[in-house]
Coordinates of C-alpha atoms and ligand atoms in Angstrom, one line a residue:
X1 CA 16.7 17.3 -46.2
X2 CA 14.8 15.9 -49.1
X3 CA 11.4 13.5 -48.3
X4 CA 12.8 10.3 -49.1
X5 CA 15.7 10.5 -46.9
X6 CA 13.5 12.1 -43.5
X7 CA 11.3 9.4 -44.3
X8 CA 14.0 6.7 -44.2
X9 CA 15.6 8.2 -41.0
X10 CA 12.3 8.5 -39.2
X11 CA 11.9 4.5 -40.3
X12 CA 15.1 3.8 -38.8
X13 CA 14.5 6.1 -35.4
X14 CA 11.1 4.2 -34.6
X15 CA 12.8 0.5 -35.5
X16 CA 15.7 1.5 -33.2
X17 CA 12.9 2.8 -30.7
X18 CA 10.8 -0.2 -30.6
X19 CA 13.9 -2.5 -30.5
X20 CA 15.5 -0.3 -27.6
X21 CA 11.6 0.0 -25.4
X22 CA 11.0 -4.1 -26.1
X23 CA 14.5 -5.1 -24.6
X24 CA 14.3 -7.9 -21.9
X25 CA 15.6 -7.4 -18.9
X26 CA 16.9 -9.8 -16.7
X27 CA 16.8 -8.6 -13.1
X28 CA 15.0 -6.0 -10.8
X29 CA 17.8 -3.1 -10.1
X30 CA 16.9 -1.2 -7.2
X31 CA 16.5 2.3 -7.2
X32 CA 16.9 2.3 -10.6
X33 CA 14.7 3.0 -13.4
X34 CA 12.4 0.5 -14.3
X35 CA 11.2 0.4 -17.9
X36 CA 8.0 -1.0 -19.3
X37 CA 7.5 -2.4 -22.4
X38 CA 6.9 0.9 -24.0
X39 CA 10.4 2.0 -22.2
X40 CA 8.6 4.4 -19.7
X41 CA 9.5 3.8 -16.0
X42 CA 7.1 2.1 -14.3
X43 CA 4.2 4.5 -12.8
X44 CA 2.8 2.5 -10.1
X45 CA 4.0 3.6 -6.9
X46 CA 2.6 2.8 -3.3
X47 CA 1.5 -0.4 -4.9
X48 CA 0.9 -3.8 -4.7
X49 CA 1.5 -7.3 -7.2
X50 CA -2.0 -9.7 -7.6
X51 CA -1.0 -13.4 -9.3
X52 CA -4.3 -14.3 -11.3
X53 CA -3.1 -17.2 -13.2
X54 CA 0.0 -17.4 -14.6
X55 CA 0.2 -13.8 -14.5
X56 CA 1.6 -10.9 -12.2
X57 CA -0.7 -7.6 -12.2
X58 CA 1.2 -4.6 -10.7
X59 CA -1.3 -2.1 -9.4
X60 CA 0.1 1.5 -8.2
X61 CA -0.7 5.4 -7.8
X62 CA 0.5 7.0 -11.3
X63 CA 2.2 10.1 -10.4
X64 CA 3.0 13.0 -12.4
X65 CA 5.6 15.1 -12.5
X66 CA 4.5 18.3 -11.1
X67 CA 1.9 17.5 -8.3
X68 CA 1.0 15.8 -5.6
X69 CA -2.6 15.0 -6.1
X70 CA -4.3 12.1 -8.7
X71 CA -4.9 13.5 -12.0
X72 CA -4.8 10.1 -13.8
X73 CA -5.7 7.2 -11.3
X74 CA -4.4 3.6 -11.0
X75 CA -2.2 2.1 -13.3
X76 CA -1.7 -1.9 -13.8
X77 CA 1.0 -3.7 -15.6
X78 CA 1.2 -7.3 -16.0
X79 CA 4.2 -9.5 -16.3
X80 CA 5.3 -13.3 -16.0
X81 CA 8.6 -12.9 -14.7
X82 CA 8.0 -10.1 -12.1
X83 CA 10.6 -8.3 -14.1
X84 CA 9.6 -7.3 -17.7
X85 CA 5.9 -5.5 -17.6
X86 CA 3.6 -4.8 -19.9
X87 CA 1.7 -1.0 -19.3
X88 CA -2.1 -2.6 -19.1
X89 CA -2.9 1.2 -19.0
X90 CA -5.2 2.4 -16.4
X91 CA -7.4 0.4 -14.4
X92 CA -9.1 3.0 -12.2
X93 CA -9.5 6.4 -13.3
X94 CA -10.5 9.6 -11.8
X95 CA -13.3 11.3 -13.2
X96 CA -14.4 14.9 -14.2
X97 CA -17.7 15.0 -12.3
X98 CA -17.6 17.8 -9.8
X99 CA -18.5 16.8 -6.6
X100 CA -17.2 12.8 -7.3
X101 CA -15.4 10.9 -4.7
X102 CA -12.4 10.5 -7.7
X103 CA -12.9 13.6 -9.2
X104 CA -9.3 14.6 -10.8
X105 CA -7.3 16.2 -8.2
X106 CA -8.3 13.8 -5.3
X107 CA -5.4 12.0 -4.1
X108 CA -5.7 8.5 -4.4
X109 CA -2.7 6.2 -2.9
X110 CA -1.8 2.3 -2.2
X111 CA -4.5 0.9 -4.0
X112 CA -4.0 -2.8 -3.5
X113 CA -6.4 -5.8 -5.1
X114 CA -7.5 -9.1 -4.3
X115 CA -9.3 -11.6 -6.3
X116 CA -12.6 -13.2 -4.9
X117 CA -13.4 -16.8 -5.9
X118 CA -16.7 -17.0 -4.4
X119 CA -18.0 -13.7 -6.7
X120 CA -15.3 -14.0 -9.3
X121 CA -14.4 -9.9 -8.9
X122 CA -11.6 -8.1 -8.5
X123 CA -11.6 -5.8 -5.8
X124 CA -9.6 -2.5 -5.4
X125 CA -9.4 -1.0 -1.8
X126 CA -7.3 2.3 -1.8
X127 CA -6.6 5.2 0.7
X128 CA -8.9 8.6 -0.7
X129 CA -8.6 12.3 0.0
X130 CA -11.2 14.5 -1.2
X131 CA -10.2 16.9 -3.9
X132 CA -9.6 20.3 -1.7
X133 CA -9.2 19.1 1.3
X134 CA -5.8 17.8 1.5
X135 CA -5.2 14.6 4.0
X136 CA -8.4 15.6 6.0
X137 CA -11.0 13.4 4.5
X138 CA -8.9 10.3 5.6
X139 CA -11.2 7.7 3.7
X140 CA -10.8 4.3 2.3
X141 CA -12.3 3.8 -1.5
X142 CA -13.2 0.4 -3.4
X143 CA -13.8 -0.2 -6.6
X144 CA -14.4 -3.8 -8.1
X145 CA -14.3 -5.3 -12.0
X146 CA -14.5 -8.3 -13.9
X147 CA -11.0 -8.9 -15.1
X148 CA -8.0 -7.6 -13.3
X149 CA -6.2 -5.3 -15.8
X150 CA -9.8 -3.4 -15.2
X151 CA -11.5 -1.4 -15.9
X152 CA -12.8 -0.6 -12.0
X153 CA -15.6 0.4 -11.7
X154 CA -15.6 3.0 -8.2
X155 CA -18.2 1.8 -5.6
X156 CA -17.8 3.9 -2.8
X157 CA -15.5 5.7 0.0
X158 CA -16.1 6.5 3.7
X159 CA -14.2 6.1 6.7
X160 CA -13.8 2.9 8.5
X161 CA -16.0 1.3 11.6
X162 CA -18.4 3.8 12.5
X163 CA -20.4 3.0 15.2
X164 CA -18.2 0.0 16.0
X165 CA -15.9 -0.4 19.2
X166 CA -12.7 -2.5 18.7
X167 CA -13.0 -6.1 19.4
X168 CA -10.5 -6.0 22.2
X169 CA -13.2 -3.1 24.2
X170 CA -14.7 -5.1 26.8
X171 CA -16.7 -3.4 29.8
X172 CA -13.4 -2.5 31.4
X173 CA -12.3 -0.6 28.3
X174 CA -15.7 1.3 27.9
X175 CA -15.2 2.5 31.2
X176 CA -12.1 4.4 30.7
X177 CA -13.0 5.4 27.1
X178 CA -16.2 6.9 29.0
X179 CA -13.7 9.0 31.1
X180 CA -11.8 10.4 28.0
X181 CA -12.1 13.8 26.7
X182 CA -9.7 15.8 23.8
X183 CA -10.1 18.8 25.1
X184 CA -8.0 17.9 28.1
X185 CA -5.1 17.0 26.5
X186 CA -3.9 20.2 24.6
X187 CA -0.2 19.3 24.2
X188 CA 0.2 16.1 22.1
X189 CA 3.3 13.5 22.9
X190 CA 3.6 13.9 26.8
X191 CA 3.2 10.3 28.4
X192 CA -0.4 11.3 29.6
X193 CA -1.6 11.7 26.0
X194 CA 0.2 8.9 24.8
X195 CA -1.7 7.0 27.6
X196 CA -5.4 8.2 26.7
X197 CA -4.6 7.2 22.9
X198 CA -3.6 3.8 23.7
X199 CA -6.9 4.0 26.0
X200 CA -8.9 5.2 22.8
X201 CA -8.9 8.5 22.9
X202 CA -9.0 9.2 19.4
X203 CA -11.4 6.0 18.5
X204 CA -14.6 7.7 21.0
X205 CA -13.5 11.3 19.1
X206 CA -14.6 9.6 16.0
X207 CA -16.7 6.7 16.8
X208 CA -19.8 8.3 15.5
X209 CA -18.4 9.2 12.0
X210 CA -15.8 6.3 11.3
X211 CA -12.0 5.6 11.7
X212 CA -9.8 7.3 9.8
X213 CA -8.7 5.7 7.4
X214 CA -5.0 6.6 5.5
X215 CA -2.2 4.1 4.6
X216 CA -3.5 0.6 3.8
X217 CA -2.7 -2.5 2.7
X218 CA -4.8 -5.5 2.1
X219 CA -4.5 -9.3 3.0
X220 CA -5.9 -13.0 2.5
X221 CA -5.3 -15.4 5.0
X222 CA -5.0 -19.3 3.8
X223 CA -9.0 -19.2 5.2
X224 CA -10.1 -16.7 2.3
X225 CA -10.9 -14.2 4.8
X226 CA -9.6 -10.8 4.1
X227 CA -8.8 -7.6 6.5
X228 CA -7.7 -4.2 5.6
X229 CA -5.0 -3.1 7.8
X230 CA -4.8 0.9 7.3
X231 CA -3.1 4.1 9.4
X232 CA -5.9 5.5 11.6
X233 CA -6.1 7.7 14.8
X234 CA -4.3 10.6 12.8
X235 CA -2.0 8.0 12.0
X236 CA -1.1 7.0 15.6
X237 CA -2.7 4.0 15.2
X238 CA -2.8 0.7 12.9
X239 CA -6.5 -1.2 12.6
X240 CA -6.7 -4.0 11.4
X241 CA -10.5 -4.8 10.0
X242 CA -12.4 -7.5 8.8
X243 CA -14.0 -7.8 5.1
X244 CA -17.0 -9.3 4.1
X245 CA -17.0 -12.4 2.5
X246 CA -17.3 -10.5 -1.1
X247 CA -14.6 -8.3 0.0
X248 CA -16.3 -5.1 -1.0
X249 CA -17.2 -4.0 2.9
X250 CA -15.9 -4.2 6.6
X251 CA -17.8 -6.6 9.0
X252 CA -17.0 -4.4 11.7
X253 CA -15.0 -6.6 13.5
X254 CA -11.6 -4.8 14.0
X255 CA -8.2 -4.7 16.1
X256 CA -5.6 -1.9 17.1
X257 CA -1.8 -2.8 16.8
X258 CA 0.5 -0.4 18.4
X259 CA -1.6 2.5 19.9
X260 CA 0.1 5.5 19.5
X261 CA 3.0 4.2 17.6
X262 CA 3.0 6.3 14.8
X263 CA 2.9 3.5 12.2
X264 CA 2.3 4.1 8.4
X265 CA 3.2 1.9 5.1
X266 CA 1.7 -1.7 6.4
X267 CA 2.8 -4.7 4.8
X268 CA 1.9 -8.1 6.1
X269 CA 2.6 -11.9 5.6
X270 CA 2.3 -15.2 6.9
X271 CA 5.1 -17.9 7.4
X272 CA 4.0 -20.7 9.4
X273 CA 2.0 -19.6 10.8
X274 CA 2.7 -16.2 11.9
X275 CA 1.8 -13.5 10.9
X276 CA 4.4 -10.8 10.4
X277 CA 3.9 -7.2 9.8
X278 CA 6.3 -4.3 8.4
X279 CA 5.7 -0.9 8.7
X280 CA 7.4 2.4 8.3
X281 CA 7.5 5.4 10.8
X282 CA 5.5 8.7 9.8
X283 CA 7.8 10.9 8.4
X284 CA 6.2 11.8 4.8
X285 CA 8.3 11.2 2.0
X286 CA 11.7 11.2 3.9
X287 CA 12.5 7.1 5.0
X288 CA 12.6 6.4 8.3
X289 CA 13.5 3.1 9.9
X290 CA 11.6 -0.1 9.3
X291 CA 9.5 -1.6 12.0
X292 CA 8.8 -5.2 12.5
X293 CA 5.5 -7.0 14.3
X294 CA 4.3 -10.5 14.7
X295 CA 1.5 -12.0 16.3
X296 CA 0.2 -15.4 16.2
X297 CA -3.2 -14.6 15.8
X298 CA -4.3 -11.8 13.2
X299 CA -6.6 -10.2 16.3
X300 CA -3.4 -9.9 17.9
X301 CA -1.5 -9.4 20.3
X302 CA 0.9 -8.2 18.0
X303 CA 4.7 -7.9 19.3
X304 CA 7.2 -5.8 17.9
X305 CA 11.1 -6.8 16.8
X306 CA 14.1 -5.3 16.0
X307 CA 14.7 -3.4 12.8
X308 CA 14.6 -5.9 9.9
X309 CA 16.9 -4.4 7.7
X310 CA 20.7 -5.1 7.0
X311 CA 22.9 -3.5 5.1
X312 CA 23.5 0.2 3.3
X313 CA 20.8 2.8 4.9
X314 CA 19.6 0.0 6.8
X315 CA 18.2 2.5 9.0
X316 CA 16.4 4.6 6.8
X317 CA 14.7 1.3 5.2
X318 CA 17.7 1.5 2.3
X319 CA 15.9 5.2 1.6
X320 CA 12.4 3.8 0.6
X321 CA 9.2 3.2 2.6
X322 CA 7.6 -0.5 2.4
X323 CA 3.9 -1.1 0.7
X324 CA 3.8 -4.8 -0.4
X325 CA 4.8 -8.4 0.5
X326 CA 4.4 -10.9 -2.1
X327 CA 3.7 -14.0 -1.8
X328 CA 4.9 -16.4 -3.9
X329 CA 3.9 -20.3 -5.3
X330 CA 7.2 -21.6 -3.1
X331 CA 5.8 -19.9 -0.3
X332 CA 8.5 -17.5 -0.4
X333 CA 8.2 -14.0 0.1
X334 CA 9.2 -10.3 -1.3
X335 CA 9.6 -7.3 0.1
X336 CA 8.5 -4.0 -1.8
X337 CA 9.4 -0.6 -1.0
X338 CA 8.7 2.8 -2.8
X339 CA 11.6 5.6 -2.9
X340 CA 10.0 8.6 -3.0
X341 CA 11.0 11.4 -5.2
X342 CA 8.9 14.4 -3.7
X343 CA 9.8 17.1 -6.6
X344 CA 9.1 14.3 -9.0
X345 CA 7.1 11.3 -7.7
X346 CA 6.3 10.2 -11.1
X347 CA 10.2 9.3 -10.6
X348 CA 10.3 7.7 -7.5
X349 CA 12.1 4.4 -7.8
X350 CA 11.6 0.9 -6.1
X351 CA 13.0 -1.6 -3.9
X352 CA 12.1 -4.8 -4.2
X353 CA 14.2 -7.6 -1.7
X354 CA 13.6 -11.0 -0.8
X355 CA 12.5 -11.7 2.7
X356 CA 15.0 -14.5 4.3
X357 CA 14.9 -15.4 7.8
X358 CA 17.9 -15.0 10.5
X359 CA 17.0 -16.8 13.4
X360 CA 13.2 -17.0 13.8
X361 CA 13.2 -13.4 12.7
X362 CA 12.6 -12.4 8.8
X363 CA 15.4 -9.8 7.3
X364 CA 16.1 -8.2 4.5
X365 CA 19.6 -8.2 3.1
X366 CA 20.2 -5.5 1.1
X367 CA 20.6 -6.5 -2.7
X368 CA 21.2 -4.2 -5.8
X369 CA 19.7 -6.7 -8.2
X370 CA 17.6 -9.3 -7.8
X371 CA 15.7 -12.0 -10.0
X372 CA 12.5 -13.1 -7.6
X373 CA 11.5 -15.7 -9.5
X374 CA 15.4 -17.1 -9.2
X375 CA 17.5 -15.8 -6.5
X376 CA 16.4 -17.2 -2.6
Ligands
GAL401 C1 3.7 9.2 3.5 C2 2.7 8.1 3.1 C3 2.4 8.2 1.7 C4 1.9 9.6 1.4 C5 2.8 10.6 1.9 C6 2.3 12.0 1.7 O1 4.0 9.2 4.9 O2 3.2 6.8 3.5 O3 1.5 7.2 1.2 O4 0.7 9.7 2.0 O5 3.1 10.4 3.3 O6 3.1 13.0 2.3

C-alpha cells in the first residue's frame, strides 16, 4: 500500500473511531455493555453515584480481565444524564510500596463517597484485603481529596469498633456475651450457634482487635450525619456505625441488623421517613435473592420484608447483586446492581432500576431500559 493512501485510511479509521466512541446514548440497557466516552465499558463495578453540583460522579472497583485482586484502583466517571459518562480516570490508586495498605494486588471493593460541607472533602470509604492474604484482613480503608474526580489521597485502614460494645449491649447483654466461648461451638449453623451469634459471639471473639469489616456501603441522613453499614461477624452480621462529623472515622457508636443472617451487598435509603435497606445473600459471585429491611429509626429495630423483586430472575435479584441506591433531586430513587462475570469481572454488567413502591413496600419492576432522569 503506498504512504499516502495508509495515511488516508488510518485518517478515516480514527474519524470513524472517535465518531462511533462519542455516540450519545439515550437509555441505560441492563446487562448490557455500557460504553464510555472513549467506547470502553464502564469499569466501575461494586460502586456507588455522588451528585456534586450539577454533576453525577460514578465511583467503582476497576477490574481486569484476568484476576481477582486490584491492580489499578478506583475509577470515577462523571456524567449529567446518569447515562453518557465521561472516564475521569482513576481516582484512587494502588501503589508499589511493599508493605502498603493499597499495594497492587490488594483487593479493594465498593468504594463509595460522600461529600462533607463542613470540611469541603471528599471522602472515600472502601472494603480492603491485604495483598496475600485473601479475604482475611477484613478491613475498611478511607481515603479523602479536594475535588471529587480525585485524586484520593489514602488515609488509613483497620477494622471497625475495637474496643466498643454495640449500642444495643446493656448489662443484660454483657452477661451472656460473658458466658460465650468459640471453642464450644465447633459445628457452625445448628440453632445453638446461630443463638450465641445473635448473642455476640463473634463481636467478644474480636472485640479487642475490631469488627470485621467486608461489604459496605455508606449513607447521609437529611441530619448530615453519616454511618457505614458493612458485612461483619464473618459476614453473618450487618453493623451499622457512626462517622465522625468529618466523615474520615467511626464514633464508635454502632448497631447489628440481622444477627446471623448472612447479609452482604448493603444498600440503603430513606422515604419518609423510613429507612429502607437492600441486601443480597452470601453466595460470592453467583446472585442469590434480594432481601428487604426497614426500620424507623437508623439504630434500629430493623424488620425484614418480602423479596422486592418482580419480574424475570426475580429470585436471583434479575442475576446481579445490589451495591447503591441513588437518591435523586425529586426524591426519587434507583436501584443499582452489579452482574458479576467471575472469569471476566472487568466484564461484569449492571442493573440499574427505579425503586417504585407497591403498597407501603418499595419494588423493583424489572426493566430492560431505563432513562432515570425520565422514566418514574
Ligand atoms: C461477594 C461480594 C463481592 C466480592 C465477592 C468475592 O459476595 O459481595 O463484593 O467480595 O463476594 O467473592
Amino acid at each position: 500500500m503506498n504512504r499516502r493512501l495508509f495515511v488516508f485510511l488510518l485518517l478515516v479509521t480514527m474519524v470513524v473511531g472517535a465518531a462511533v466512541a462519542a455516540q450519545e446514548q439515550d437509555s441505560v440497557c441492563n446487562g448490557e455493555q455500557w460504553l464510555d466516552d472513549g467506547g470502553k465499558h464502564i469499569n466501575a463495578h461494586g460502586g456507588g453515584v455522588l451528585k456534586y453540583g450539577d454533576t453525577y460522579y460514578w465511583f467503582g472497583e476497576h477490574r481486569t480481565d484476568h484476576s481477582f485482586v486490584t491492580l489499578v484502583g478506583v475509577r470515577c466517571y462523571a456524567s449529567k444524564d446518569l447515562i453518557n459518562w465521561r472516564n475521569c480516570g482513576v481516582a484512587l490508586s494502588v501503589v508499589d510500596e511493599k508493605g502498603h495498605d493499597i499495594e497492587r494486588g490488594c483487593i479493594i471493593e465498593r468504594p463509595k463517597v460522600i461529600y462533607n460541607k463542613e470540611t469541603g472533602k471528599f471522602c472515600m470509604w472502601f472494603h480492603l484485603e491485604l495483598k496475600g492474604r485473601g479475604y482475611d484482613a477484613a478491613r475498611y480503608g478511607v481515603a479523602v481529596a479536594d475535588r471529587p474526580e480525585g485524586p484520593y489521597e489514602f488515609l488509613y485502614s483497620q477494622r471497625a469498633d475495637a474496643g466498643k460494645w454495640p449500642l444495643e449491649f446493656g448489662e443484660r447483654e454483657l452477661a451472656v456475651v460473658d458466658t460465650l466461648n468459640e471453642a464450644n461451638y465447633k459445628k457452625w449453623w445448628t440453632p445453638v450457634w446461630r443463638k450465641s451469634v445473635d448473642e455476640g459471639l463473634l463481636v467478644k471473639r474480636d472485640f479487642d482487635s475490631g469488627q470485621m469489616s467486608r461489604d459496605m456501603t455508606l449513607f447521609v441522613d437529611d441530619d448530615g450525619k453519616a454511618y457505614h453499614i458493612f458485612s461483619s461477624e464473618e459476614n453473618l452480621t450487618l453493623h451499622i456505625a457512626e462517622l465522625t462529623d468529618d466523615y474520615l472515622h467511626h464514633t464508635g457508636r454502632y448497631t447489628r441488623v440481622a444477627p446471623a443472617g448472612h447479609n452482604e451487598a448493603p444498600a440503603l435509603f430513606k422515604h419518609n421517613g423510613t429507612y429502607w435497606m437492600i441486601t443480597s445473600g452470601c453466595t460470592g459471585w453467583e446472585p442469590n435473592e434480594a432481601r428487604l429491611f426497614s426500620a424507623s429509626s437508623i439504630w434500629g429495630p430493623w424488620t425484614q420484608h418480602p423479596n422486592p423483586c418482580r419480574g424475570p430472575l426475580a429470585e436471583k435479584t434479575f442475576g446481579g447483586q445490589s451495591t447503591f441506591i441513588l437518591k435523586l433531586d425529586d426524591g426519587r430513587h434507583i436501584f443499582m446492581a452489579d452482574i458479576w462475570h467471575p472469569r471476566r469481572l472487568s466484564d461484569s454488567r449492571y442493573i440499574w432500576l427505579p425503586i417504585s413502591f407497591e403498597g407501603s413496600l418499595p419494588i423493583l419492576q424489572w426493566r430492560s431500559t431505563f432513562q432515570p432522569l425520565i422514566d418514574k
